[in-house]
Short mmCIF file of C-alpha atoms in Angstrom, two decimals:
data_model
loop_
_atom_site.label_atom_id
_atom_site.label_comp_id
_atom_site.label_asym_id
_atom_site.label_seq_id
_atom_site.Cartn_x
_atom_site.Cartn_y
_atom_site.Cartn_z
CA MET A 1 10.62 28.74 13.82
CA TYR A 2 7.03 28.83 15.11
CA LYS A 3 8.20 30.07 18.53
CA LYS A 4 10.25 32.85 16.89
CA ILE A 5 7.27 34.01 14.83
CA ALA A 6 5.01 33.94 17.88
CA LEU A 7 7.55 35.96 19.91
CA CYS A 8 7.89 38.60 17.16
CA SER A 9 4.12 38.93 16.92
CA PHE A 10 3.86 39.30 20.70
CA LEU A 11 6.55 42.03 20.83
CA ALA A 12 4.95 43.89 17.95
CA ALA A 13 1.63 43.81 19.76
CA LEU A 14 3.24 45.21 22.94
CA LEU A 15 4.88 48.07 21.04
CA GLY A 16 1.66 48.86 19.26
CA CYS A 17 -0.34 49.04 22.46
CA GLY A 18 1.52 52.14 23.53
CA ALA A 19 0.75 54.10 20.39
CA GLU A 20 -2.60 52.80 19.12
CA ASP A 21 -6.14 52.59 20.33
CA PRO A 22 -6.59 49.32 22.32
CA ASP A 23 -9.79 48.52 20.42
CA VAL A 24 -7.96 48.80 17.08
CA VAL A 25 -5.14 46.59 18.35
CA GLU A 26 -7.62 43.96 19.55
CA THR A 27 -9.37 43.98 16.17
CA GLN A 28 -6.05 43.50 14.38
CA LYS A 29 -5.12 40.63 16.68
CA ARG A 30 -8.41 38.92 15.97
CA ALA A 31 -7.89 39.34 12.21
CA GLU A 32 -4.38 37.87 12.42
CA ALA A 33 -5.67 34.92 14.41
CA GLN A 34 -8.40 34.34 11.83
CA ASP A 35 -5.85 34.41 8.99
CA LEU A 36 -3.90 31.58 10.61
CA GLY A 37 -6.89 29.29 10.23
CA SER A 38 -7.91 26.35 12.39
CA GLY A 39 -8.05 23.66 9.73
CA ILE A 40 -11.76 23.19 10.40
CA GLU A 41 -13.90 23.95 7.35
CA LEU A 42 -17.31 24.93 8.68
CA VAL A 43 -18.78 24.91 5.19
CA TRP A 44 -18.89 21.09 5.31
CA PHE A 45 -20.85 20.95 8.59
CA ASP A 46 -24.47 19.82 8.46
CA GLN A 47 -26.26 22.29 10.71
CA SER A 48 -29.51 20.34 10.40
CA VAL A 49 -28.03 17.56 12.54
CA ALA A 50 -27.78 18.00 16.29
CA PRO A 51 -24.17 17.34 17.38
CA GLY A 52 -25.44 15.43 20.39
CA ASP A 53 -27.36 13.03 18.14
CA ASP A 54 -24.69 12.29 15.52
CA PHE A 55 -21.51 14.29 15.85
CA TYR A 56 -19.86 12.63 12.84
CA ARG A 57 -22.78 13.55 10.58
CA TYR A 58 -22.91 17.04 12.11
CA VAL A 59 -19.24 17.69 11.25
CA ASN A 60 -19.12 15.89 7.88
CA GLY A 61 -22.70 15.73 6.61
CA THR A 62 -22.46 18.34 3.85
CA TRP A 63 -19.12 16.96 2.65
CA LEU A 64 -20.53 13.43 2.54
CA ALA A 65 -23.56 14.60 0.57
CA ASN A 66 -21.42 16.41 -2.02
CA THR A 67 -18.47 14.04 -2.40
CA SER A 68 -18.37 10.86 -4.47
CA ILE A 69 -15.88 8.04 -3.99
CA PRO A 70 -13.71 7.91 -7.15
CA ALA A 71 -14.24 4.83 -9.30
CA ASP A 72 -10.68 3.60 -8.67
CA LYS A 73 -10.94 3.72 -4.85
CA SER A 74 -12.75 1.81 -2.13
CA ASN A 75 -12.77 4.79 0.26
CA TYR A 76 -12.07 8.51 0.16
CA GLY A 77 -11.04 11.17 2.63
CA VAL A 78 -8.35 13.66 3.55
CA PHE A 79 -5.61 11.03 3.75
CA THR A 80 -6.56 9.69 0.33
CA MET A 81 -6.37 13.22 -1.04
CA LEU A 82 -2.92 13.70 0.50
CA ASP A 83 -1.79 10.40 -1.00
CA ASP A 84 -3.08 11.44 -4.45
CA GLU A 85 -1.30 14.78 -4.15
CA ALA A 86 1.97 13.10 -3.13
CA ARG A 87 1.70 10.69 -6.07
CA ASP A 88 1.07 13.56 -8.49
CA GLN A 89 4.15 15.36 -7.18
CA LEU A 90 6.21 12.18 -7.45
CA ARG A 91 5.02 11.63 -11.00
CA SER A 92 6.06 15.16 -11.94
CA LEU A 93 9.54 14.58 -10.53
CA VAL A 94 9.90 11.27 -12.38
CA GLU A 95 8.66 12.72 -15.67
CA GLU A 96 11.10 15.61 -15.33
CA ALA A 97 13.93 13.13 -14.79
CA ALA A 98 12.78 11.12 -17.82
CA ALA A 99 12.71 14.20 -20.04
CA GLU A 100 16.08 15.72 -19.15
CA ALA A 101 19.48 14.76 -20.53
CA ALA A 102 20.95 13.84 -17.16
CA ALA A 103 24.56 12.84 -16.61
CA VAL A 104 25.25 9.14 -17.05
CA GLY A 105 25.21 7.38 -13.70
CA SER A 106 23.28 10.14 -11.93
CA ASP A 107 20.13 9.45 -9.95
CA SER A 108 18.08 11.42 -12.48
CA GLN A 109 19.41 9.32 -15.36
CA LYS A 110 18.66 6.05 -13.55
CA VAL A 111 15.16 7.12 -12.55
CA GLY A 112 14.43 8.51 -16.00
CA ASP A 113 15.64 5.41 -17.84
CA PHE A 114 13.71 3.12 -15.52
CA TYR A 115 10.51 5.11 -16.03
CA ASN A 116 10.94 5.28 -19.81
CA SER A 117 11.52 1.54 -20.02
CA PHE A 118 8.32 0.94 -18.08
CA MET A 119 6.31 3.31 -20.30
CA ASP A 120 7.61 1.84 -23.57
CA THR A 121 4.56 -0.36 -24.14
CA GLN A 122 5.50 -1.11 -27.75
CA GLN A 123 8.79 -2.64 -26.64
CA LEU A 124 7.02 -4.54 -23.87
CA GLN A 125 4.61 -6.03 -26.40
CA THR A 126 7.52 -7.03 -28.63
CA LEU A 127 9.43 -8.72 -25.81
CA GLY A 128 6.41 -10.57 -24.41
CA ALA A 129 7.46 -13.09 -21.76
CA GLU A 130 11.10 -13.13 -22.86
CA PRO A 131 12.42 -11.08 -19.88
CA ILE A 132 11.01 -13.63 -17.39
CA GLN A 133 11.84 -16.72 -19.42
CA ALA A 134 14.73 -17.67 -17.14
CA LEU A 135 12.40 -17.62 -14.12
CA LEU A 136 9.80 -19.70 -15.96
CA GLU A 137 12.47 -22.28 -16.77
CA GLN A 138 13.44 -22.44 -13.10
CA VAL A 139 9.80 -23.08 -12.20
CA SER A 140 9.57 -25.88 -14.76
CA ALA A 141 12.76 -27.47 -13.41
CA VAL A 142 11.43 -27.93 -9.86
CA ASP A 143 11.08 -31.65 -9.15
CA ASP A 144 11.17 -31.98 -5.35
CA ARG A 145 10.50 -30.02 -2.16
CA PRO A 146 14.08 -28.80 -1.55
CA ALA A 147 14.14 -27.40 -5.09
CA LEU A 148 10.79 -25.70 -4.46
CA LEU A 149 12.14 -24.07 -1.30
CA ARG A 150 15.26 -22.84 -3.11
CA LEU A 151 13.13 -21.43 -5.92
CA SER A 152 10.84 -19.73 -3.39
CA ALA A 153 13.84 -17.97 -1.89
CA GLU A 154 14.96 -16.77 -5.33
CA LEU A 155 11.46 -15.59 -6.22
CA ASN A 156 11.20 -13.74 -2.91
CA ARG A 157 14.36 -11.82 -3.82
CA VAL A 158 12.74 -10.45 -6.98
CA GLY A 159 9.44 -9.56 -5.33
CA VAL A 160 7.32 -12.57 -6.29
CA GLN A 161 4.83 -13.56 -3.60
CA ILE A 162 5.59 -16.95 -2.03
CA PRO A 163 3.70 -19.07 0.54
CA ALA A 164 5.86 -17.84 3.44
CA ALA A 165 6.50 -14.10 3.16
CA ILE A 166 9.85 -13.02 4.60
CA TYR A 167 10.67 -9.41 5.48
CA VAL A 168 12.63 -7.30 7.97
CA ASN A 169 11.01 -4.81 10.34
CA ASN A 170 11.23 -3.43 13.87
CA ASP A 171 10.81 -5.95 16.66
CA GLU A 172 7.24 -5.39 17.88
CA ARG A 173 8.37 -5.69 21.50
CA GLN A 174 11.78 -4.04 21.20
CA SER A 175 11.53 -1.19 18.71
CA ASP A 176 15.25 -0.30 18.75
CA ARG A 177 16.20 -3.51 16.92
CA TYR A 178 15.26 -5.18 13.64
CA ILE A 179 14.30 -8.81 13.18
CA THR A 180 13.25 -11.08 10.32
CA TYR A 181 9.55 -11.89 10.08
CA ILE A 182 7.97 -14.91 8.39
CA THR A 183 4.23 -14.82 7.83
CA GLN A 184 1.54 -16.55 5.80
CA SER A 185 1.23 -15.44 2.19
CA GLY A 186 0.93 -16.87 -1.31
CA LEU A 187 -2.71 -16.02 -2.08
CA GLY A 188 -3.74 -14.05 -5.15
CA LEU A 189 -7.21 -13.25 -3.79
CA PRO A 190 -7.60 -10.97 -0.72
CA ASP A 191 -7.72 -13.67 1.98
CA ARG A 192 -8.70 -17.25 2.86
CA ASP A 193 -12.46 -16.62 2.82
CA TRP A 194 -12.40 -15.89 -0.92
CA TYR A 195 -11.25 -19.47 -1.49
CA LEU A 196 -13.14 -21.38 1.19
CA SER A 197 -16.60 -19.81 1.41
CA ARG A 198 -19.25 -21.81 -0.41
CA ASP A 199 -22.35 -19.71 0.31
CA ASP A 200 -21.14 -16.34 -1.01
CA SER A 201 -21.88 -15.71 -4.69
CA THR A 202 -19.42 -12.80 -4.82
CA HIS A 203 -16.55 -15.02 -3.69
CA ALA A 204 -17.57 -17.78 -6.09
CA ALA A 205 -17.65 -15.35 -9.02
CA ALA A 206 -14.28 -13.94 -7.98
CA ARG A 207 -12.73 -17.42 -7.93
CA GLU A 208 -13.90 -18.13 -11.47
CA ALA A 209 -12.72 -14.72 -12.70
CA TYR A 210 -9.36 -15.34 -11.02
CA ARG A 211 -9.07 -18.75 -12.67
CA THR A 212 -9.76 -17.16 -16.08
CA TYR A 213 -7.20 -14.43 -15.40
CA ILE A 214 -4.48 -16.95 -14.49
CA SER A 215 -5.27 -19.02 -17.57
CA ARG A 216 -4.86 -15.97 -19.80
CA LEU A 217 -1.55 -15.00 -18.17
CA LEU A 218 -0.19 -18.50 -18.70
CA MET A 219 -1.41 -18.54 -22.29
CA LEU A 220 0.37 -15.24 -22.97
CA ALA A 221 3.50 -16.73 -21.36
CA GLY A 222 3.40 -19.60 -23.84
CA TYR A 223 1.82 -22.42 -21.84
CA ALA A 224 -0.02 -24.83 -24.17
CA ARG A 225 -2.37 -26.16 -21.46
CA SER A 226 -3.03 -22.87 -19.70
CA ALA A 227 -6.55 -23.74 -18.47
CA GLU A 228 -5.35 -26.97 -16.86
CA ALA A 229 -2.42 -25.15 -15.26
CA ALA A 230 -4.77 -22.45 -13.95
CA ASP A 231 -6.87 -25.14 -12.26
CA SER A 232 -3.72 -26.40 -10.54
CA VAL A 233 -2.75 -22.91 -9.39
CA VAL A 234 -6.16 -22.27 -7.84
CA ALA A 235 -6.13 -25.71 -6.20
CA VAL A 236 -2.73 -25.03 -4.63
CA GLU A 237 -3.89 -21.64 -3.35
CA GLN A 238 -7.04 -23.20 -1.90
CA GLY A 239 -4.82 -25.62 -0.01
CA LEU A 240 -2.77 -22.72 1.32
CA ALA A 241 -5.93 -20.83 2.25
CA ALA A 242 -7.16 -23.78 4.31
CA ALA A 243 -3.99 -23.56 6.41
CA HIS A 244 -4.15 -19.76 6.81
CA TRP A 245 -5.42 -18.03 9.91
CA ASP A 246 -8.43 -15.79 9.40
CA ARG A 247 -8.29 -12.02 9.85
CA VAL A 248 -9.65 -12.11 13.40
CA LYS A 249 -6.92 -14.46 14.57
CA ASN A 250 -4.26 -12.51 12.68
CA ARG A 251 -5.19 -9.35 14.57
CA GLN A 252 -4.31 -10.95 17.91
CA ALA A 253 -0.78 -9.72 18.58
CA GLU A 254 -0.13 -12.28 21.30
CA LEU A 255 -0.71 -15.06 18.75
CA THR A 256 1.29 -13.62 15.86
CA TYR A 257 4.41 -12.79 17.90
CA ASN A 258 6.45 -15.98 18.23
CA LYS A 259 10.09 -14.93 18.28
CA MET A 260 12.71 -17.67 18.09
CA GLN A 261 16.39 -18.11 17.35
CA LEU A 262 17.59 -19.40 13.97
CA ASP A 263 18.33 -22.89 15.31
CA GLU A 264 14.80 -23.06 16.73
CA LEU A 265 13.37 -22.13 13.32
CA ILE A 266 15.46 -24.81 11.63
CA ALA A 267 14.14 -27.38 14.11
CA ALA A 268 10.53 -26.22 13.69
CA ALA A 269 10.67 -26.03 9.88
CA PRO A 270 13.47 -28.27 8.54
CA GLY A 271 14.70 -27.19 5.13
CA LEU A 272 13.09 -23.76 5.22
#
């Protein structure tokens, strides 16, 4: 499409050259080129900064000085804006599906019903922990390691984070095929350092806040000794964190790629 438009513009310019003043044609061509735009917004440049000293500040200085990071974000830029715009568009589509009387079984009806059920906070408050009661009973019934592994597999199916995350993606060294990945997981805080550091007050405060949060969740789920259970949860996650690789090691592709056949996995991790 772009090539066709460019060709038409070129032919029109050739035809015009025979009947119009060349200076007028050149002016029109410049105006058309300007209308296309380059995507570079000069208004955000900081002309007080020499590009040879700090090119980033030269190009973005005025934008940085006039833009605040929204309270719900840790960073902000053009890709964040595009993501926000895409989410707004998606929300509009979902709300339209939720509002219309779509045919039973249609995609619109399924999306609309799912969204409405999520937004019905009064019903959610009434139900409480009832919808997950079956899962909670399965957790309470675990009495040995094989049972824990079976439960982990079931929880992974419904999107609950487990100590060994399992997912399917392209083979990092053979992109035309898919393989199953198993990687470290199971932590509620961002990474191992939040559990293991002892000289960072921010991490220490986060651990206590996390413990309080877990205790409240368990209390709302009906656990009588929620504070004691929360201590156990944090202790288990600290044990997992101690076995986790740190971020630096996890970024080394030659260390994280350890492909093996199923029988090799069974031998390396019996019961998994």
